[in-house]
mmCIF file of C-alpha atoms in Angstrom:
data_model
loop_
_atom_site.group_PDB
_atom_site.id
_atom_site.type_symbol
_atom_site.label_atom_id
_atom_site.label_comp_id
_atom_site.label_asym_id
_atom_site.label_seq_id
_atom_site.Cartn_x
_atom_site.Cartn_y
_atom_site.Cartn_z
ATOM 1 C CA LEU A 1 130.916 127.782 116.193
ATOM 2 C CA ASP A 2 131.694 126.135 112.864
ATOM 3 C CA VAL A 3 135.383 125.318 112.722
ATOM 4 C CA PRO A 4 136.730 125.252 109.167
ATOM 5 C CA ALA A 5 138.799 122.282 108.057
ATOM 6 C CA VAL A 6 142.533 122.833 108.323
ATOM 7 C CA ASP A 7 144.410 122.111 105.112
ATOM 8 C CA ALA A 8 147.849 123.200 106.314
ATOM 9 C CA TRP A 9 148.832 123.470 109.968
ATOM 10 C CA THR A 10 151.080 126.258 111.205
ATOM 11 C CA PRO A 11 152.279 127.201 114.705
ATOM 12 C CA ALA A 12 149.990 130.238 114.599
ATOM 13 C CA LEU A 13 146.945 128.015 114.051
ATOM 14 C CA VAL A 14 147.831 125.917 117.101
ATOM 15 C CA VAL A 15 148.042 129.098 119.191
ATOM 16 C CA LEU A 16 144.702 130.336 117.853
ATOM 17 C CA PHE A 17 142.892 127.066 118.567
ATOM 18 C CA GLY A 18 144.336 127.013 122.064
ATOM 19 C CA ALA A 19 143.467 130.633 122.804
ATOM 20 C CA ALA A 20 139.919 130.197 121.537
ATOM 21 C CA GLY A 21 139.448 126.871 123.318
ATOM 22 C CA VAL A 22 138.135 125.411 120.092
ATOM 23 C CA ALA A 23 138.762 121.781 119.117
ATOM 24 C CA PRO A 24 140.006 121.137 115.595
ATOM 25 C CA GLU A 25 139.015 118.138 113.524
ATOM 26 C CA LEU A 26 141.348 115.372 114.664
ATOM 27 C CA SER A 27 141.476 113.932 111.155
ATOM 28 C CA SER A 28 143.334 117.064 110.029
ATOM 29 C CA LEU A 29 146.054 116.367 112.606
ATOM 30 C CA GLN A 30 146.637 112.804 111.441
ATOM 31 C CA SER A 31 148.354 113.933 108.258
ATOM 32 C CA ALA A 32 150.166 116.881 109.867
ATOM 33 C CA ALA A 33 153.531 116.954 111.612
ATOM 34 C CA PRO A 34 153.094 115.431 115.107
ATOM 35 C CA VAL A 35 154.354 118.607 116.758
ATOM 36 C CA TYR A 36 150.983 120.205 115.957
ATOM 37 C CA ALA A 37 149.124 117.402 117.736
ATOM 38 C CA ALA A 38 151.410 118.006 120.719
ATOM 39 C CA GLY A 39 150.469 121.698 120.628
ATOM 40 C CA ILE A 40 146.758 120.879 120.706
ATOM 41 C CA ALA A 41 147.334 118.433 123.589
ATOM 42 C CA ARG A 42 148.873 121.317 125.568
ATOM 43 C CA GLY A 43 145.919 123.654 124.947
ATOM 44 C CA ASP A 44 144.405 123.991 128.410
ATOM 45 C CA ARG A 45 141.221 125.609 127.089
ATOM 46 C CA ILE A 46 140.493 122.868 124.560
ATOM 47 C CA ASP A 47 138.127 120.079 125.685
ATOM 48 C CA GLU A 48 139.875 117.169 127.389
ATOM 49 C CA ASP A 49 138.797 114.457 124.934
ATOM 50 C CA THR A 50 140.356 116.324 122.014
ATOM 51 C CA ARG A 51 143.496 117.029 124.035
ATOM 52 C CA LEU A 52 143.695 113.357 125.020
ATOM 53 C CA ALA A 53 143.333 112.079 121.450
ATOM 54 C CA ALA A 54 145.898 114.603 120.216
ATOM 55 C CA GLY A 55 148.248 113.736 123.081
ATOM 56 C CA LEU A 56 148.158 110.020 122.332
ATOM 57 C CA MET A 57 148.727 110.757 118.662
ATOM 58 C CA ALA A 58 151.733 112.948 119.434
ATOM 59 C CA ALA A 59 153.219 110.631 122.064
ATOM 60 C CA GLN A 60 153.093 107.653 119.718
ATOM 61 C CA LEU A 61 155.275 109.610 117.311
ATOM 62 C CA GLY A 62 157.633 110.932 119.955
ATOM 63 C CA ALA A 63 156.433 114.536 119.789
ATOM 64 C CA LEU A 64 155.016 114.597 123.326
ATOM 65 C CA PRO A 65 157.139 113.401 126.272
ATOM 66 C CA ILE A 66 155.676 110.484 128.221
ATOM 67 C CA GLY A 67 155.695 112.596 131.375
ATOM 68 C CA GLU A 68 153.365 115.118 129.735
ATOM 69 C CA LEU A 69 151.041 112.353 128.553
ATOM 70 C CA VAL A 70 150.893 110.933 132.087
ATOM 71 C CA ALA A 71 150.095 114.418 133.429
ATOM 72 C CA LEU A 72 147.310 114.663 130.843
ATOM 73 C CA PHE A 73 145.943 111.282 131.993
ATOM 74 C CA ASP A 74 146.020 112.479 135.599
ATOM 75 C CA SER A 75 144.131 115.665 134.757
ATOM 76 C CA LEU A 76 141.125 113.877 133.238
ATOM 77 C CA ALA A 77 137.831 113.831 135.086
ATOM 78 C CA PHE A 78 136.414 110.344 135.704
ATOM 79 C CA SER A 79 133.309 109.447 137.674
ATOM 80 C CA ASP A 80 133.567 107.698 141.031
ATOM 81 C CA ASP A 81 132.098 104.580 139.459
ATOM 82 C CA GLU A 82 134.666 104.607 136.642
ATOM 83 C CA LEU A 83 137.483 104.901 139.156
ATOM 84 C CA ALA A 84 135.977 102.157 141.328
ATOM 85 C CA ARG A 85 135.345 99.698 138.472
ATOM 86 C CA PRO A 86 137.934 100.564 135.821
ATOM 87 C CA LEU A 87 138.159 97.159 134.127
ATOM 88 C CA THR A 88 134.410 97.012 133.607
ATOM 89 C CA ARG A 89 133.805 100.649 132.757
ATOM 90 C CA ALA A 90 136.761 100.855 130.355
ATOM 91 C CA ARG A 91 134.814 98.623 127.953
ATOM 92 C CA GLU A 92 132.140 101.313 127.700
ATOM 93 C CA LEU A 93 134.457 104.273 127.078
ATOM 94 C CA ALA A 94 136.094 105.641 123.965
ATOM 95 C CA PRO A 95 139.469 103.892 123.472
ATOM 96 C CA GLU A 96 141.496 106.978 124.403
ATOM 97 C CA ARG A 97 139.670 107.510 127.699
ATOM 98 C CA ALA A 98 139.759 103.780 128.435
ATOM 99 C CA LEU A 99 143.557 103.728 128.063
ATOM 100 C CA ALA A 100 143.892 106.693 130.411
ATOM 101 C CA LEU A 101 141.549 105.151 132.997
ATOM 102 C CA LEU A 102 143.339 101.788 132.952
ATOM 103 C CA TYR A 103 146.733 103.439 133.282
ATOM 104 C CA ARG A 104 145.633 105.494 136.270
ATOM 105 C CA ASN A 105 144.232 102.344 137.839
ATOM 106 C CA ALA A 106 147.444 100.375 137.237
ATOM 107 C CA LYS A 107 149.570 103.170 138.677
ATOM 108 C CA SER A 108 147.572 103.110 141.915
ATOM 109 C CA LEU A 109 147.885 99.348 142.485
ATOM 110 C CA ALA A 110 150.462 97.479 144.570
ATOM 111 C CA VAL A 111 149.595 93.867 143.642
ATOM 112 C CA PRO A 112 151.418 92.772 140.455
ATOM 113 C CA ALA A 113 148.632 90.452 139.337
ATOM 114 C CA ALA A 114 146.128 93.313 139.478
ATOM 115 C CA ILE A 115 148.471 95.543 137.496
ATOM 116 C CA GLY A 116 148.725 92.728 134.962
ATOM 117 C CA GLU A 117 144.936 92.676 134.577
ATOM 118 C CA ALA A 118 144.891 96.402 133.843
ATOM 119 C CA LEU A 119 147.768 96.011 131.385
ATOM 120 C CA ARG A 120 146.040 93.115 129.625
ATOM 121 C CA ALA A 121 142.876 95.199 129.212
ATOM 122 C CA ALA A 122 144.908 98.168 127.925
ATOM 123 C CA LEU A 123 146.772 95.972 125.432
ATOM 124 C CA ASP A 124 143.480 94.604 124.110
ATOM 125 C CA ILE A 125 142.385 98.172 123.404
ATOM 126 C CA ALA A 126 145.764 99.238 122.013
ATOM 127 C CA ALA A 127 145.783 96.258 119.638
ATOM 128 C CA ALA A 128 143.208 98.071 117.499
ATOM 129 C CA GLY A 129 145.573 101.013 116.974
ATOM 130 C CA ASP A 130 149.242 101.862 116.887
ATOM 131 C CA SER A 131 149.778 102.212 120.630
ATOM 132 C CA TYR A 132 151.776 99.069 121.443
ATOM 133 C CA PHE A 133 155.162 100.747 121.854
ATOM 134 C CA LEU A 134 153.506 103.558 123.765
ATOM 135 C CA MET A 135 152.163 100.969 126.240
ATOM 136 C CA ALA A 136 155.751 99.775 126.715
ATOM 137 C CA GLN A 137 156.826 103.285 127.686
ATOM 138 C CA LEU A 138 153.847 103.832 129.984
ATOM 139 C CA TYR A 139 153.698 100.526 131.845
ATOM 140 C CA TRP A 140 157.344 99.510 132.167
ATOM 141 C CA PRO A 141 158.069 102.155 134.851
ATOM 142 C CA ILE A 142 155.223 100.607 136.878
ATOM 143 C CA LEU A 143 156.449 97.031 136.426
ATOM 144 C CA ARG A 144 160.219 97.302 136.127
ATOM 145 C CA GLY A 145 160.667 96.690 139.863
ATOM 146 C CA VAL A 146 158.513 93.544 139.767
ATOM 147 C CA ALA A 147 160.476 90.294 139.660
ATOM 148 C CA PRO A 148 159.362 87.848 136.934
ATOM 149 C CA SER A 149 156.559 85.849 138.486
ATOM 150 C CA PRO A 150 153.896 83.318 137.377
ATOM 151 C CA SER A 151 151.267 85.754 138.684
ATOM 152 C CA LEU A 152 151.916 87.786 135.508
ATOM 153 C CA VAL A 153 152.161 84.868 133.104
ATOM 154 C CA GLY A 154 149.274 86.284 131.033
ATOM 155 C CA VAL A 155 151.323 89.331 130.032
ATOM 156 C CA ALA A 156 154.804 87.775 130.203
ATOM 157 C CA ASP A 157 155.207 87.806 126.388
ATOM 158 C CA ASP A 158 154.517 91.529 126.362
ATOM 159 C CA LEU A 159 156.834 92.159 129.292
ATOM 160 C CA VAL A 160 159.690 90.559 127.340
ATOM 161 C CA ARG A 161 159.095 93.149 124.613
ATOM 162 C CA PHE A 162 158.577 95.968 127.107
ATOM 163 C CA ALA A 163 161.823 95.145 128.908
ATOM 164 C CA LEU A 164 163.769 95.111 125.642
ATOM 165 C CA ARG A 165 162.125 98.347 124.520
ATOM 166 C CA ASN A 166 163.370 99.917 127.730
ATOM 167 C CA GLY A 167 166.859 98.422 127.524
ATOM 168 C CA ASN A 168 166.598 95.774 130.261
ATOM 169 C CA VAL A 169 167.808 92.563 128.604
ATOM 170 C CA GLU A 170 168.227 90.658 131.868
ATOM 171 C CA ALA A 171 164.596 91.277 132.834
ATOM 172 C CA ALA A 172 163.501 90.222 129.333
ATOM 173 C CA ARG A 173 165.265 86.885 129.785
ATOM 174 C CA GLY A 174 163.515 86.419 133.112
ATOM 175 C CA TRP A 175 160.114 87.143 131.621
ATOM 176 C CA LEU A 176 160.832 84.690 128.790
ATOM 177 C CA GLN A 177 161.120 81.925 131.378
ATOM 178 C CA ILE A 178 157.709 82.932 132.753
ATOM 179 C CA ALA A 179 156.225 83.055 129.240
ATOM 180 C CA ARG A 180 157.233 79.417 128.763
ATOM 181 C CA GLN A 181 154.880 78.520 131.626
ATOM 182 C CA ARG A 182 151.788 79.923 129.911
ATOM 183 C CA ALA A 183 149.454 76.956 129.344
ATOM 184 C CA GLU A 184 148.336 78.132 125.898
ATOM 185 C CA ALA A 185 151.785 79.230 124.791
ATOM 186 C CA GLU A 186 152.714 77.806 121.408
ATOM 187 C CA LEU A 187 156.237 77.073 120.249
ATOM 188 C CA SER A 188 155.926 79.879 117.686
ATOM 189 C CA ASP A 189 155.197 82.351 120.509
ATOM 190 C CA ILE A 190 158.364 81.348 122.330
ATOM 191 C CA HIS A 191 160.356 81.531 119.108
ATOM 192 C CA ASP A 192 159.043 85.066 118.548
ATOM 193 C CA LEU A 193 160.557 86.105 121.863
ATOM 194 C CA GLN A 194 163.808 84.227 121.286
ATOM 195 C CA ILE A 195 164.210 86.041 117.974
ATOM 196 C CA LEU A 196 163.834 89.402 119.702
ATOM 197 C CA LEU A 197 166.392 88.453 122.350
ATOM 198 C CA SER A 198 168.827 87.275 119.685
ATOM 199 C CA LEU A 199 169.353 90.950 118.822
ATOM 200 C CA TYR A 200 171.147 91.236 122.151
ATOM 201 C CA ALA A 201 173.201 88.035 121.993
ATOM 202 C CA GLU A 202 176.928 88.241 122.555
ATOM 203 C CA PRO A 203 178.879 88.185 119.271
ATOM 204 C CA GLY A 204 180.935 85.148 118.363
ATOM 205 C CA GLY A 205 178.356 82.391 118.810
ATOM 206 C CA ALA A 206 177.972 81.583 115.128
ATOM 207 C CA ALA A 207 177.456 77.861 115.667
ATOM 208 C CA GLU A 208 174.779 78.427 118.306
ATOM 209 C CA THR A 209 172.949 81.047 116.270
ATOM 210 C CA GLY A 210 173.051 78.773 113.250
ATOM 211 C CA ARG A 211 171.275 76.066 115.250
ATOM 212 C CA GLU A 212 168.738 78.584 116.541
ATOM 213 C CA ALA A 213 167.872 79.845 113.073
ATOM 214 C CA SER A 214 167.516 76.294 111.752
ATOM 215 C CA ALA A 215 165.224 75.412 114.652
ATOM 216 C CA TRP A 216 163.026 78.453 113.998
ATOM 217 C CA LEU A 217 162.677 77.515 110.326
ATOM 218 C CA ASP A 218 162.092 73.843 111.130
ATOM 219 C CA ALA A 219 159.251 74.685 113.518
ATOM 220 C CA ALA A 220 157.605 76.906 110.893
ATOM 221 C CA ALA A 221 158.031 74.484 107.995
ATOM 222 C CA GLY A 222 154.412 73.309 108.077
ATOM 223 C CA ASP A 223 152.995 76.848 107.928
ATOM 224 C CA PRO A 224 154.010 78.697 104.719
ATOM 225 C CA ALA A 225 152.933 82.113 106.024
ATOM 226 C CA LEU A 226 154.812 81.682 109.289
ATOM 227 C CA PHE A 227 157.855 80.370 107.425
ATOM 228 C CA ARG A 228 157.897 83.493 105.236
ATOM 229 C CA ARG A 229 157.629 85.639 108.345
ATOM 230 C CA ARG A 230 160.553 83.815 109.913
ATOM 231 C CA VAL A 231 162.572 84.528 106.762
ATOM 232 C CA ARG A 232 161.653 88.210 107.063
ATOM 233 C CA GLU A 233 162.768 88.226 110.703
ATOM 234 C CA LEU A 234 166.072 86.535 109.919
ATOM 235 C CA MET A 235 166.699 89.068 107.168
ATOM 236 C CA ILE A 236 166.144 91.858 109.701
ATOM 237 C CA LEU A 237 168.525 90.150 112.129
ATOM 238 C CA THR A 238 171.248 90.094 109.483
ATOM 239 C CA ALA A 239 171.096 93.896 109.561
ATOM 240 C CA ALA A 240 172.552 93.526 113.075
ATOM 241 C CA ASP A 241 175.242 91.121 111.767
ATOM 242 C CA TYR A 242 173.428 88.045 113.065
ATOM 243 C CA PRO A 243 175.347 85.162 111.449
ATOM 244 C CA LEU A 244 173.505 82.641 109.266
ATOM 245 C CA THR A 245 174.812 79.329 108.007
ATOM 246 C CA ASP A 246 174.866 78.543 104.294
ATOM 247 C CA ASP A 247 172.115 75.973 104.848
ATOM 248 C CA VAL A 248 169.825 78.562 106.449
ATOM 249 C CA ARG A 249 170.512 81.071 103.689
ATOM 250 C CA THR A 250 169.667 78.456 101.055
ATOM 251 C CA ARG A 251 166.361 77.677 102.759
ATOM 252 C CA MET A 252 165.561 81.379 102.965
ATOM 253 C CA LEU A 253 166.326 82.022 99.297
ATOM 254 C CA ALA A 254 163.901 79.283 98.283
ATOM 255 C CA VAL A 255 160.901 81.218 99.570
ATOM 256 C CA LEU A 256 161.890 84.867 99.238
ATOM 257 C CA PRO A 257 159.053 86.759 97.519
ATOM 258 C CA ALA A 258 159.508 89.688 95.212
ATOM 259 C CA PRO A 259 160.478 92.729 97.310
ATOM 260 C CA ALA A 260 157.356 94.466 98.587
ATOM 261 C CA ASP A 261 158.982 96.978 100.906
ATOM 262 C CA ARG A 262 159.242 100.661 100.188
ATOM 263 C CA THR A 263 162.710 101.353 98.783
ATOM 264 C CA PRO A 264 164.293 104.818 99.155
ATOM 265 C CA ALA A 265 165.684 106.677 96.175
ATOM 266 C CA SER A 266 168.949 105.176 94.936
ATOM 267 C CA VAL A 267 170.855 108.432 95.484
ATOM 268 C CA LEU A 268 169.844 108.397 99.164
ATOM 269 C CA LEU A 269 170.923 104.780 99.551
ATOM 270 C CA GLU A 270 174.251 105.597 97.926
ATOM 271 C CA ARG A 271 174.831 108.473 100.361
ATOM 272 C CA LEU A 272 173.971 106.208 103.291
ATOM 273 C CA ALA A 273 176.278 103.455 102.034
ATOM 274 C CA SER A 274 179.152 105.834 101.202
ATOM 275 C CA PRO A 275 178.639 109.063 103.138
ATOM 276 C CA PRO A 276 180.660 112.093 102.077
ATOM 277 C CA VAL A 277 183.833 112.847 103.982
ATOM 278 C CA GLY A 278 183.133 115.161 106.885
ATOM 279 C CA ILE A 279 179.397 114.467 107.028
ATOM 280 C CA SER A 280 177.898 115.767 110.259
ATOM 281 C CA ARG A 281 176.037 113.754 112.871
ATOM 282 C CA GLY A 282 172.840 115.664 112.109
ATOM 283 C CA GLU A 283 173.104 114.904 108.390
ATOM 284 C CA ARG A 284 173.479 111.192 109.126
ATOM 285 C CA ILE A 285 170.371 111.254 111.294
ATOM 286 C CA LEU A 286 168.329 113.191 108.723
ATOM 287 C CA MET A 287 169.378 110.822 105.930
ATOM 288 C CA SER A 288 168.424 107.854 108.115
ATOM 289 C CA LEU A 289 164.982 109.310 108.801
ATOM 290 C CA ALA A 290 164.474 110.040 105.102
ATOM 291 C CA ALA A 291 165.474 106.487 104.186
ATOM 292 C CA LEU A 292 162.964 105.011 106.655
ATOM 293 C CA GLY A 293 160.222 107.267 105.306
ATOM 294 C CA PRO A 294 156.781 107.837 106.842
ATOM 295 C CA GLY A 295 156.172 104.098 107.256
ATOM 296 C CA GLY A 296 159.120 103.742 109.607
ATOM 297 C CA PRO A 297 161.037 100.506 110.186
ATOM 298 C CA GLY A 298 157.972 98.356 109.617
ATOM 299 C CA ASP A 299 157.916 99.301 105.929
ATOM 300 C CA ALA A 300 161.661 99.389 105.318
ATOM 301 C CA SER A 301 163.535 96.624 103.533
ATOM 302 C CA PRO A 302 166.197 94.703 105.475
ATOM 303 C CA ALA A 303 168.861 96.239 103.229
ATOM 304 C CA THR A 304 167.633 99.725 104.123
ATOM 305 C CA LEU A 305 167.536 98.810 107.814
ATOM 306 C CA ARG A 306 171.152 97.683 107.632
ATOM 307 C CA LEU A 307 172.283 100.954 106.061
ATOM 308 C CA VAL A 308 170.275 103.018 108.535
ATOM 309 C CA ARG A 309 171.655 101.014 111.456
ATOM 310 C CA GLU A 310 175.225 101.530 110.250
ATOM 311 C CA SER A 311 174.569 105.252 109.782
ATOM 312 C CA LEU A 312 173.132 105.621 113.295
ATOM 313 C CA VAL A 313 175.999 103.657 114.832
ATOM 314 C CA ALA A 314 178.472 105.923 113.016
ATOM 315 C CA ALA A 315 176.620 108.883 114.551
ATOM 316 C CA GLY A 316 177.123 107.417 118.027
ATOM 317 C CA LEU A 317 173.529 106.226 118.387
ATOM 318 C CA GLU A 318 174.103 102.500 118.959
ATOM 319 C CA THR A 319 171.167 102.104 121.332
ATOM 320 C CA ASP A 320 168.795 103.862 118.942
ATOM 321 C CA ALA A 321 170.014 101.655 116.098
ATOM 322 C CA GLN A 322 169.273 98.539 118.124
ATOM 323 C CA GLN A 323 165.835 99.852 119.121
ATOM 324 C CA LEU A 324 165.097 100.477 115.447
ATOM 325 C CA LEU A 325 165.693 96.815 114.599
ATOM 326 C CA LEU A 326 163.714 95.698 117.653
ATOM 327 C CA GLU A 327 160.769 97.772 116.454
ATOM 328 C CA ALA A 328 161.074 96.292 112.957
ATOM 329 C CA LEU A 329 161.014 92.764 114.400
ATOM 330 C CA VAL A 330 158.071 93.420 116.716
ATOM 331 C CA LEU A 331 156.104 94.986 113.861
ATOM 332 C CA ALA A 332 156.854 91.998 111.637
ATOM 333 C CA GLN A 333 155.602 89.647 114.335
ATOM 334 C CA ARG A 334 152.455 91.637 115.065
ATOM 335 C CA ALA A 335 151.527 92.327 111.440
ATOM 336 C CA THR A 336 148.527 90.438 110.098
ATOM 337 C CA THR A 337 146.675 90.237 106.826
ATOM 338 C CA ASP A 338 142.994 91.066 106.584
ATOM 339 C CA ASP A 339 142.090 87.428 107.261
ATOM 340 C CA GLY A 340 144.192 87.382 110.429
ATOM 341 C CA GLY A 341 147.177 85.464 109.115
ATOM 342 C CA PRO A 342 150.786 86.623 109.228
ATOM 343 C CA MET A 343 151.957 88.860 106.468
ATOM 344 C CA SER A 344 154.628 87.691 104.121
ATOM 345 C CA PRO A 345 157.802 89.773 104.103
#
């Protein structure tokens, strides 16, 4: 059966594909609203590889609950050999199936070090796509009861991020201490994690934060690309009212490039900065989403992030506002140019 390309998805099309058990071209879903990918993932008569790819796509964008994605993982058919040798066989599978196999393996294990091996393999696969935050949602429930331990030093950096993504600051601090023990850990790696944790610092420590920021810039002074990234990160932190000394601001201004971020329309920024009297919670949220645009927090300017954060806080979504800035920081730290070097802000 030749399946025509889909130019515009509708709910009726999702129902038709599901009823017919026919797999659509996944490329057509990539530019569609994620709710349609979620609909395909729920189509029991569609082949499991298409459902899996659509499910991962939808879950990454929040359109498919993690519980449904886990149920989809559990429903997949793997050979006895794949289940017996998941770390080896995952290298031979398509990335989507490999992620599902490794997750099922990790969920069945009781030894933290073995779970860490499965997580490390999954992160290596996820690094080629946009699945990092999805890994945080999948693996933290497995590892949240594990006390920080040197047996997981190889994934301690990631567990700092995972803990913060799931709102456990105390665990993140514990995993930071383990990350310091990693033999190949560089000072810049530790500073990356300290910067993330600074989002959750108690207010009022202006002198301490000023010393931290100076230390981060000092350590990056010999690497222009890393220094520019540190400036980007500090600019994002200021969206959360992280205090900077005049000296740090002067050093930042000396290297600021021309703005390269996507900037929302001025009228939208004005409405975010000075919302109309009586604006509803839903309107604030919609304006915030529009300001972030399709690129999300990774593409937004620090000024936009500040306005969006303030709008979300005013709507009673303090935790979501903090998670937004965390995501922006993690994306800044993980971003690379084509030659593998850090991106400038």
